[in-house]
Amino acid sequence: MDILPHEKQIHEYIKTIEHLKKQSQDNPIFDVEILKLEQKLEKLKQHVYSELTPWQRIMICRHSARPHAIDFIRNMCESFTELAGDRSYKDDHAIVGGLAKIGGVKCVIMGQEKGYDTESRVYRNFGMLNPEGFRKALRLMQLAEKFHLPIVSLLDTPGAYPGLEAEERGQGWAIAQNLREMMRINTPIIVAVIGEGCSGGALGMGIGDVIGMLEHSYYSVISPEGCASILWKDASKNVEAASALKLNAENLLELKIIDAIIPEPLGGAHHDPQLASHNLKQFILEQMHILRRIPSSLLLEQRYLKFRQMGQFLEG
């Protein structure tokens, strides 16, 4: 597993403890020292992970071992039948979606998928959707509406694909159409930011009745590197940009952009993907239970007002 810079001291403690355990051979003298070191390790973890900077949390969010949409779908769903294609151009592998059952509740689930190694990342286009990906998402949502199924949308993308061919096929229109139609979809929509929620690529699948974020994910109009390149003409100022953008879950909850923070295992979801999946599943099931009690006309009105009321204006 990749060791993040802020975790180096923790990793050294772990290596020391493991070395002592190998050398001890059940010697009670070593056992006392090992116990002391384990206690110090827990205190160190609590200290390090309680004082993470916005940029350090983005590094956790981008960790190579962090669970992706496919992992969460596999861990949360008792059954999952994948559906492919947008019925217009082709299947976009940057989005995975289909019919599922979570905690006995039938639903449609879809998620943006980045891939794990070079081959799969190229296959998934690094989680960057083309227009056909947004049309595929819309087709899945319309199918959910037809059969009165709740929708779960998992966001994890550095942004919509910015290539010329995507623009030629109507990238902006595809995102705008999804924004409009998701306001109208007459079934509950639960959105969860599980990794990077960046720019229109996330927003094109991000309109919902309730929006939750995993603790160390981020949700922003632009990446810190992109922001630094525009404001300071220097991408290396990404640390300053990460702080200025207010893109962490606590900031967005305070600004009422999101509705809930979903806790992660200590140090990030990659330390315990099963626990992270369990926490996400509990959030989804709780929201499904609440939303399915709301009449459809009121559900749509609340969804509309939720987004209309975002933002603050100061008049001088």
PDB file of C-alpha atoms in Angstrom, residues 86-313:
ATOM      1  CA  ASP A  86     -26.775   5.133 -24.072  1.00  0.00           C
ATOM      2  CA  ARG A  87     -28.867   3.847 -27.044  1.00  0.00           C
ATOM      3  CA  SER A  88     -27.363   6.600 -29.172  1.00  0.00           C
ATOM      4  CA  TYR A  89     -23.583   6.303 -29.570  1.00  0.00           C
ATOM      5  CA  LYS A  90     -21.816   3.686 -27.410  1.00  0.00           C
ATOM      6  CA  ASP A  91     -21.204   2.449 -23.875  1.00  0.00           C
ATOM      7  CA  ASP A  92     -19.103   4.759 -21.679  1.00  0.00           C
ATOM      8  CA  HIS A  93     -16.923   2.645 -19.378  1.00  0.00           C
ATOM      9  CA  ALA A  94     -16.320   5.600 -17.036  1.00  0.00           C
ATOM     10  CA  ILE A  95     -19.760   4.924 -15.537  1.00  0.00           C
ATOM     11  CA  VAL A  96     -21.026   1.653 -14.087  1.00  0.00           C
ATOM     12  CA  GLY A  97     -24.737   1.241 -13.389  1.00  0.00           C
ATOM     13  CA  GLY A  98     -27.706  -1.055 -13.324  1.00  0.00           C
ATOM     14  CA  LEU A  99     -30.422  -2.719 -11.263  1.00  0.00           C
ATOM     15  CA  ALA A 100     -29.517  -3.595  -7.681  1.00  0.00           C
ATOM     16  CA  LYS A 101     -30.816  -4.655  -4.310  1.00  0.00           C
ATOM     17  CA  ILE A 102     -29.411  -2.976  -1.174  1.00  0.00           C
ATOM     18  CA  GLY A 103     -30.596  -4.229   2.201  1.00  0.00           C
ATOM     19  CA  GLY A 104     -33.544  -5.885   0.491  1.00  0.00           C
ATOM     20  CA  VAL A 105     -34.564  -2.639  -1.263  1.00  0.00           C
ATOM     21  CA  LYS A 106     -34.652  -2.683  -5.064  1.00  0.00           C
ATOM     22  CA  CYS A 107     -33.055   0.341  -6.703  1.00  0.00           C
ATOM     23  CA  VAL A 108     -31.007   1.631  -9.620  1.00  0.00           C
ATOM     24  CA  ILE A 109     -27.389   2.357  -8.691  1.00  0.00           C
ATOM     25  CA  MET A 110     -24.778   4.102 -10.828  1.00  0.00           C
ATOM     26  CA  GLY A 111     -21.250   5.262 -10.132  1.00  0.00           C
ATOM     27  CA  GLN A 112     -18.309   6.937 -11.802  1.00  0.00           C
ATOM     28  CA  GLU A 113     -15.385   4.506 -12.039  1.00  0.00           C
ATOM     29  CA  LYS A 114     -11.705   5.509 -12.405  1.00  0.00           C
ATOM     30  CA  GLY A 115      -9.940   2.148 -12.601  1.00  0.00           C
ATOM     31  CA  TYR A 116      -7.015   0.794 -10.541  1.00  0.00           C
ATOM     32  CA  ASP A 117      -3.978   0.276 -12.758  1.00  0.00           C
ATOM     33  CA  THR A 118      -2.797   1.764 -16.038  1.00  0.00           C
ATOM     34  CA  GLU A 119      -4.822  -0.613 -18.205  1.00  0.00           C
ATOM     35  CA  SER A 120      -8.091  -0.233 -16.294  1.00  0.00           C
ATOM     36  CA  ARG A 121      -7.666   3.547 -15.940  1.00  0.00           C
ATOM     37  CA  VAL A 122      -7.320   3.914 -19.690  1.00  0.00           C
ATOM     38  CA  TYR A 123     -10.340   1.619 -20.166  1.00  0.00           C
ATOM     39  CA  ARG A 124     -12.364   3.728 -17.703  1.00  0.00           C
ATOM     40  CA  ASN A 125     -10.977   7.007 -19.115  1.00  0.00           C
ATOM     41  CA  PHE A 126      -9.805   7.875 -15.573  1.00  0.00           C
ATOM     42  CA  GLY A 127     -13.433   8.323 -14.492  1.00  0.00           C
ATOM     43  CA  MET A 128     -14.023  11.209 -16.920  1.00  0.00           C
ATOM     44  CA  LEU A 129     -17.395  10.863 -18.634  1.00  0.00           C
ATOM     45  CA  ASN A 130     -18.032  11.585 -22.288  1.00  0.00           C
ATOM     46  CA  PRO A 131     -21.488  12.794 -23.431  1.00  0.00           C
ATOM     47  CA  GLU A 132     -22.600   9.182 -23.894  1.00  0.00           C
ATOM     48  CA  GLY A 133     -21.774   8.581 -20.215  1.00  0.00           C
ATOM     49  CA  PHE A 134     -24.172  11.300 -19.096  1.00  0.00           C
ATOM     50  CA  ARG A 135     -26.807   9.963 -21.511  1.00  0.00           C
ATOM     51  CA  LYS A 136     -26.260   6.475 -20.073  1.00  0.00           C
ATOM     52  CA  ALA A 137     -26.816   7.865 -16.567  1.00  0.00           C
ATOM     53  CA  LEU A 138     -29.997   9.601 -17.710  1.00  0.00           C
ATOM     54  CA  ARG A 139     -31.280   6.409 -19.333  1.00  0.00           C
ATOM     55  CA  LEU A 140     -30.739   4.513 -16.065  1.00  0.00           C
ATOM     56  CA  MET A 141     -32.573   7.204 -14.103  1.00  0.00           C
ATOM     57  CA  GLN A 142     -35.501   7.231 -16.510  1.00  0.00           C
ATOM     58  CA  LEU A 143     -35.694   3.448 -16.170  1.00  0.00           C
ATOM     59  CA  ALA A 144     -35.794   3.854 -12.372  1.00  0.00           C
ATOM     60  CA  GLU A 145     -38.600   6.392 -12.702  1.00  0.00           C
ATOM     61  CA  LYS A 146     -40.574   4.062 -14.975  1.00  0.00           C
ATOM     62  CA  PHE A 147     -40.498   1.235 -12.413  1.00  0.00           C
ATOM     63  CA  HIS A 148     -40.746   3.496  -9.319  1.00  0.00           C
ATOM     64  CA  LEU A 149     -37.278   2.565  -8.029  1.00  0.00           C
ATOM     65  CA  PRO A 150     -35.060   4.870  -5.935  1.00  0.00           C
ATOM     66  CA  ILE A 151     -31.793   6.028  -7.514  1.00  0.00           C
ATOM     67  CA  VAL A 152     -28.324   5.932  -5.916  1.00  0.00           C
ATOM     68  CA  SER A 153     -25.613   8.007  -7.638  1.00  0.00           C
ATOM     69  CA  LEU A 154     -21.960   7.628  -6.573  1.00  0.00           C
ATOM     70  CA  LEU A 155     -19.668  10.499  -7.591  1.00  0.00           C
ATOM     71  CA  ASP A 156     -15.933  10.040  -8.143  1.00  0.00           C
ATOM     72  CA  THR A 157     -14.463  11.975 -11.059  1.00  0.00           C
ATOM     73  CA  PRO A 158     -11.753  14.591 -11.708  1.00  0.00           C
ATOM     74  CA  GLY A 159     -14.220  16.173 -14.165  1.00  0.00           C
ATOM     75  CA  ALA A 160     -16.022  15.561 -17.428  1.00  0.00           C
ATOM     76  CA  TYR A 161     -13.730  14.571 -20.311  1.00  0.00           C
ATOM     77  CA  PRO A 162     -12.410  17.845 -21.867  1.00  0.00           C
ATOM     78  CA  GLY A 163     -11.319  16.392 -25.240  1.00  0.00           C
ATOM     79  CA  LEU A 164     -12.290  17.849 -28.602  1.00  0.00           C
ATOM     80  CA  GLU A 165     -14.314  14.771 -29.572  1.00  0.00           C
ATOM     81  CA  ALA A 166     -16.401  15.111 -26.393  1.00  0.00           C
ATOM     82  CA  GLU A 167     -17.151  18.731 -27.214  1.00  0.00           C
ATOM     83  CA  GLU A 168     -18.051  17.763 -30.791  1.00  0.00           C
ATOM     84  CA  ARG A 169     -20.598  15.266 -29.448  1.00  0.00           C
ATOM     85  CA  GLY A 170     -22.200  17.849 -27.172  1.00  0.00           C
ATOM     86  CA  GLN A 171     -20.541  17.561 -23.752  1.00  0.00           C
ATOM     87  CA  GLY A 172     -22.019  20.796 -22.390  1.00  0.00           C
ATOM     88  CA  TRP A 173     -25.501  19.951 -23.645  1.00  0.00           C
ATOM     89  CA  ALA A 174     -25.355  16.440 -22.141  1.00  0.00           C
ATOM     90  CA  ILE A 175     -24.491  17.831 -18.698  1.00  0.00           C
ATOM     91  CA  ALA A 176     -27.119  20.581 -18.935  1.00  0.00           C
ATOM     92  CA  GLN A 177     -29.774  18.091 -19.991  1.00  0.00           C
ATOM     93  CA  ASN A 178     -28.982  15.891 -16.980  1.00  0.00           C
ATOM     94  CA  LEU A 179     -29.244  18.888 -14.645  1.00  0.00           C
ATOM     95  CA  ARG A 180     -32.685  19.692 -16.006  1.00  0.00           C
ATOM     96  CA  GLU A 181     -33.989  16.136 -16.108  1.00  0.00           C
ATOM     97  CA  MET A 182     -32.704  15.172 -12.656  1.00  0.00           C
ATOM     98  CA  MET A 183     -34.833  17.992 -11.252  1.00  0.00           C
ATOM     99  CA  ARG A 184     -37.840  16.326 -12.876  1.00  0.00           C
ATOM    100  CA  ILE A 185     -37.169  12.625 -12.224  1.00  0.00           C
ATOM    101  CA  ASN A 186     -40.173  11.516 -10.190  1.00  0.00           C
ATOM    102  CA  THR A 187     -38.468   9.076  -7.828  1.00  0.00           C
ATOM    103  CA  PRO A 188     -36.097   9.541  -4.842  1.00  0.00           C
ATOM    104  CA  ILE A 189     -32.468  10.323  -5.751  1.00  0.00           C
ATOM    105  CA  ILE A 190     -29.667   9.771  -3.224  1.00  0.00           C
ATOM    106  CA  VAL A 191     -26.245  11.187  -4.144  1.00  0.00           C
ATOM    107  CA  ALA A 192     -22.993  10.226  -2.386  1.00  0.00           C
ATOM    108  CA  VAL A 193     -19.568  11.724  -3.109  1.00  0.00           C
ATOM    109  CA  ILE A 194     -17.206   8.774  -2.566  1.00  0.00           C
ATOM    110  CA  GLY A 195     -13.977  10.322  -3.915  1.00  0.00           C
ATOM    111  CA  GLU A 196     -13.342  13.298  -6.142  1.00  0.00           C
ATOM    112  CA  GLY A 197     -16.462  15.299  -6.950  1.00  0.00           C
ATOM    113  CA  CYS A 198     -15.040  17.727  -9.416  1.00  0.00           C
ATOM    114  CA  SER A 199     -16.699  20.267 -11.704  1.00  0.00           C
ATOM    115  CA  GLY A 200     -19.550  19.560 -14.120  1.00  0.00           C
ATOM    116  CA  GLY A 201     -18.478  15.932 -14.372  1.00  0.00           C
ATOM    117  CA  ALA A 202     -19.782  15.383 -10.837  1.00  0.00           C
ATOM    118  CA  LEU A 203     -22.696  17.804 -11.062  1.00  0.00           C
ATOM    119  CA  GLY A 204     -24.034  16.050 -14.176  1.00  0.00           C
ATOM    120  CA  MET A 205     -24.883  13.088 -11.905  1.00  0.00           C
ATOM    121  CA  GLY A 206     -25.170  15.083  -8.686  1.00  0.00           C
ATOM    122  CA  ILE A 207     -28.716  16.491  -8.471  1.00  0.00           C
ATOM    123  CA  GLY A 208     -30.609  14.679  -5.728  1.00  0.00           C
ATOM    124  CA  ASP A 209     -32.979  14.872  -2.794  1.00  0.00           C
ATOM    125  CA  VAL A 210     -30.143  14.257  -0.354  1.00  0.00           C
ATOM    126  CA  ILE A 211     -26.378  14.552  -0.847  1.00  0.00           C
ATOM    127  CA  GLY A 212     -23.873  12.814   1.419  1.00  0.00           C
ATOM    128  CA  MET A 213     -20.073  12.837   1.355  1.00  0.00           C
ATOM    129  CA  LEU A 214     -17.570  10.338   2.634  1.00  0.00           C
ATOM    130  CA  GLU A 215     -15.474  12.089   5.256  1.00  0.00           C
ATOM    131  CA  HIS A 216     -12.287  12.457   3.175  1.00  0.00           C
ATOM    132  CA  SER A 217     -13.847  12.982  -0.249  1.00  0.00           C
ATOM    133  CA  TYR A 218     -13.998  16.454  -1.813  1.00  0.00           C
ATOM    134  CA  TYR A 219     -16.585  18.320  -3.884  1.00  0.00           C
ATOM    135  CA  SER A 220     -15.538  21.393  -5.843  1.00  0.00           C
ATOM    136  CA  VAL A 221     -16.072  23.453  -8.960  1.00  0.00           C
ATOM    137  CA  ILE A 222     -12.433  22.809  -9.921  1.00  0.00           C
ATOM    138  CA  SER A 223      -9.454  20.761  -8.760  1.00  0.00           C
ATOM    139  CA  PRO A 224      -6.868  22.498  -6.525  1.00  0.00           C
ATOM    140  CA  GLU A 225      -4.264  22.189  -9.309  1.00  0.00           C
ATOM    141  CA  GLY A 226      -6.628  23.754 -11.837  1.00  0.00           C
ATOM    142  CA  CYS A 227      -7.512  26.561  -9.459  1.00  0.00           C
ATOM    143  CA  ALA A 228      -3.831  27.284  -8.731  1.00  0.00           C
ATOM    144  CA  SER A 229      -3.028  27.334 -12.459  1.00  0.00           C
ATOM    145  CA  ILE A 230      -5.746  29.918 -13.103  1.00  0.00           C
ATOM    146  CA  LEU A 231      -5.273  32.178 -10.056  1.00  0.00           C
ATOM    147  CA  TRP A 232      -1.495  32.036  -9.608  1.00  0.00           C
ATOM    148  CA  LYS A 233      -0.354  30.599 -12.960  1.00  0.00           C
ATOM    149  CA  ASP A 234       1.393  27.990 -10.848  1.00  0.00           C
ATOM    150  CA  ALA A 235      -0.043  24.486 -10.282  1.00  0.00           C
ATOM    151  CA  SER A 236       2.423  23.928  -7.407  1.00  0.00           C
ATOM    152  CA  LYS A 237       0.288  26.254  -5.256  1.00  0.00           C
ATOM    153  CA  ASN A 238      -2.271  23.449  -4.992  1.00  0.00           C
ATOM    154  CA  VAL A 239      -1.946  23.349  -1.186  1.00  0.00           C
ATOM    155  CA  GLU A 240      -3.034  26.993  -0.852  1.00  0.00           C
ATOM    156  CA  ALA A 241      -5.815  26.427  -3.396  1.00  0.00           C
ATOM    157  CA  ALA A 242      -7.145  23.401  -1.492  1.00  0.00           C
ATOM    158  CA  SER A 243      -7.552  25.539   1.636  1.00  0.00           C
ATOM    159  CA  ALA A 244      -9.148  28.456  -0.210  1.00  0.00           C
ATOM    160  CA  LEU A 245     -11.703  26.355  -2.106  1.00  0.00           C
ATOM    161  CA  LYS A 246     -13.454  25.092   1.071  1.00  0.00           C
ATOM    162  CA  LEU A 247     -13.988  21.719  -0.597  1.00  0.00           C
ATOM    163  CA  ASN A 248     -13.984  19.370   2.408  1.00  0.00           C
ATOM    164  CA  ALA A 249     -17.148  17.801   3.795  1.00  0.00           C
ATOM    165  CA  GLU A 250     -17.281  20.004   6.929  1.00  0.00           C
ATOM    166  CA  ASN A 251     -17.105  23.195   4.838  1.00  0.00           C
ATOM    167  CA  LEU A 252     -19.818  22.022   2.461  1.00  0.00           C
ATOM    168  CA  LEU A 253     -22.105  20.882   5.278  1.00  0.00           C
ATOM    169  CA  GLU A 254     -21.824  24.329   6.868  1.00  0.00           C
ATOM    170  CA  LEU A 255     -22.584  25.973   3.515  1.00  0.00           C
ATOM    171  CA  LYS A 256     -25.587  23.618   3.062  1.00  0.00           C
ATOM    172  CA  ILE A 257     -24.215  22.226  -0.210  1.00  0.00           C
ATOM    173  CA  ILE A 258     -24.429  18.710   1.246  1.00  0.00           C
ATOM    174  CA  ASP A 259     -26.738  17.179   3.854  1.00  0.00           C
ATOM    175  CA  ALA A 260     -24.579  14.630   5.668  1.00  0.00           C
ATOM    176  CA  ILE A 261     -21.002  13.502   6.307  1.00  0.00           C
ATOM    177  CA  ILE A 262     -20.508   9.725   6.100  1.00  0.00           C
ATOM    178  CA  PRO A 263     -17.717   8.655   8.488  1.00  0.00           C
ATOM    179  CA  GLU A 264     -14.679   6.789   7.188  1.00  0.00           C
ATOM    180  CA  PRO A 265     -12.339   4.426   9.064  1.00  0.00           C
ATOM    181  CA  LEU A 266      -9.505   6.195  10.891  1.00  0.00           C
ATOM    182  CA  GLY A 267      -7.042   7.429   8.266  1.00  0.00           C
ATOM    183  CA  GLY A 268      -9.349   6.935   5.293  1.00  0.00           C
ATOM    184  CA  ALA A 269     -11.540   4.392   3.505  1.00  0.00           C
ATOM    185  CA  HIS A 270      -8.522   2.518   2.089  1.00  0.00           C
ATOM    186  CA  HIS A 271      -7.633   1.314   5.624  1.00  0.00           C
ATOM    187  CA  ASP A 272     -10.929  -0.605   5.909  1.00  0.00           C
ATOM    188  CA  PRO A 273     -13.031  -0.690   2.694  1.00  0.00           C
ATOM    189  CA  GLN A 274     -15.590  -3.024   4.276  1.00  0.00           C
ATOM    190  CA  LEU A 275     -16.328  -0.583   7.098  1.00  0.00           C
ATOM    191  CA  ALA A 276     -16.492   2.328   4.650  1.00  0.00           C
ATOM    192  CA  SER A 277     -18.994   0.359   2.539  1.00  0.00           C
ATOM    193  CA  HIS A 278     -21.039  -0.478   5.635  1.00  0.00           C
ATOM    194  CA  ASN A 279     -21.239   3.203   6.622  1.00  0.00           C
ATOM    195  CA  LEU A 280     -22.275   4.210   3.104  1.00  0.00           C
ATOM    196  CA  LYS A 281     -24.877   1.453   2.973  1.00  0.00           C
ATOM    197  CA  GLN A 282     -26.381   2.597   6.283  1.00  0.00           C
ATOM    198  CA  PHE A 283     -26.617   6.163   4.989  1.00  0.00           C
ATOM    199  CA  ILE A 284     -28.338   5.032   1.783  1.00  0.00           C
ATOM    200  CA  LEU A 285     -30.845   2.798   3.571  1.00  0.00           C
ATOM    201  CA  GLU A 286     -31.702   5.497   6.125  1.00  0.00           C
ATOM    202  CA  GLN A 287     -32.354   8.026   3.363  1.00  0.00           C
ATOM    203  CA  MET A 288     -34.413   5.567   1.315  1.00  0.00           C
ATOM    204  CA  HIS A 289     -36.592   4.935   4.362  1.00  0.00           C
ATOM    205  CA  ILE A 290     -37.186   8.684   4.801  1.00  0.00           C
ATOM    206  CA  LEU A 291     -37.618   9.665   1.138  1.00  0.00           C
ATOM    207  CA  ARG A 292     -40.092   6.959   0.132  1.00  0.00           C
ATOM    208  CA  ARG A 293     -42.557   8.348   2.685  1.00  0.00           C
ATOM    209  CA  ILE A 294     -42.651  11.753   0.974  1.00  0.00           C
ATOM    210  CA  PRO A 295     -45.350  12.294  -1.718  1.00  0.00           C
ATOM    211  CA  SER A 296     -43.812  12.673  -5.185  1.00  0.00           C
ATOM    212  CA  SER A 297     -45.116  16.210  -5.755  1.00  0.00           C
ATOM    213  CA  LEU A 298     -43.588  17.387  -2.459  1.00  0.00           C
ATOM    214  CA  LEU A 299     -40.365  15.477  -3.202  1.00  0.00           C
ATOM    215  CA  LEU A 300     -39.859  17.363  -6.473  1.00  0.00           C
ATOM    216  CA  GLU A 301     -40.698  20.709  -4.866  1.00  0.00           C
ATOM    217  CA  GLN A 302     -38.199  20.109  -2.045  1.00  0.00           C
ATOM    218  CA  ARG A 303     -35.516  19.060  -4.531  1.00  0.00           C
ATOM    219  CA  TYR A 304     -36.042  22.242  -6.555  1.00  0.00           C
ATOM    220  CA  LEU A 305     -35.931  24.482  -3.484  1.00  0.00           C
ATOM    221  CA  LYS A 306     -32.862  22.691  -2.136  1.00  0.00           C
ATOM    222  CA  PHE A 307     -30.771  23.855  -5.084  1.00  0.00           C
ATOM    223  CA  ARG A 308     -32.446  27.255  -5.489  1.00  0.00           C
ATOM    224  CA  GLN A 309     -31.553  28.135  -1.902  1.00  0.00           C
ATOM    225  CA  MET A 310     -27.856  27.306  -2.219  1.00  0.00           C
ATOM    226  CA  GLY A 311     -25.459  30.231  -2.031  1.00  0.00           C
ATOM    227  CA  GLN A 312     -25.334  33.510  -0.114  1.00  0.00           C
ATOM    228  CA  PHE A 313     -25.458  37.034  -1.413  1.00  0.00           C
TER     229      PHE A 313
END
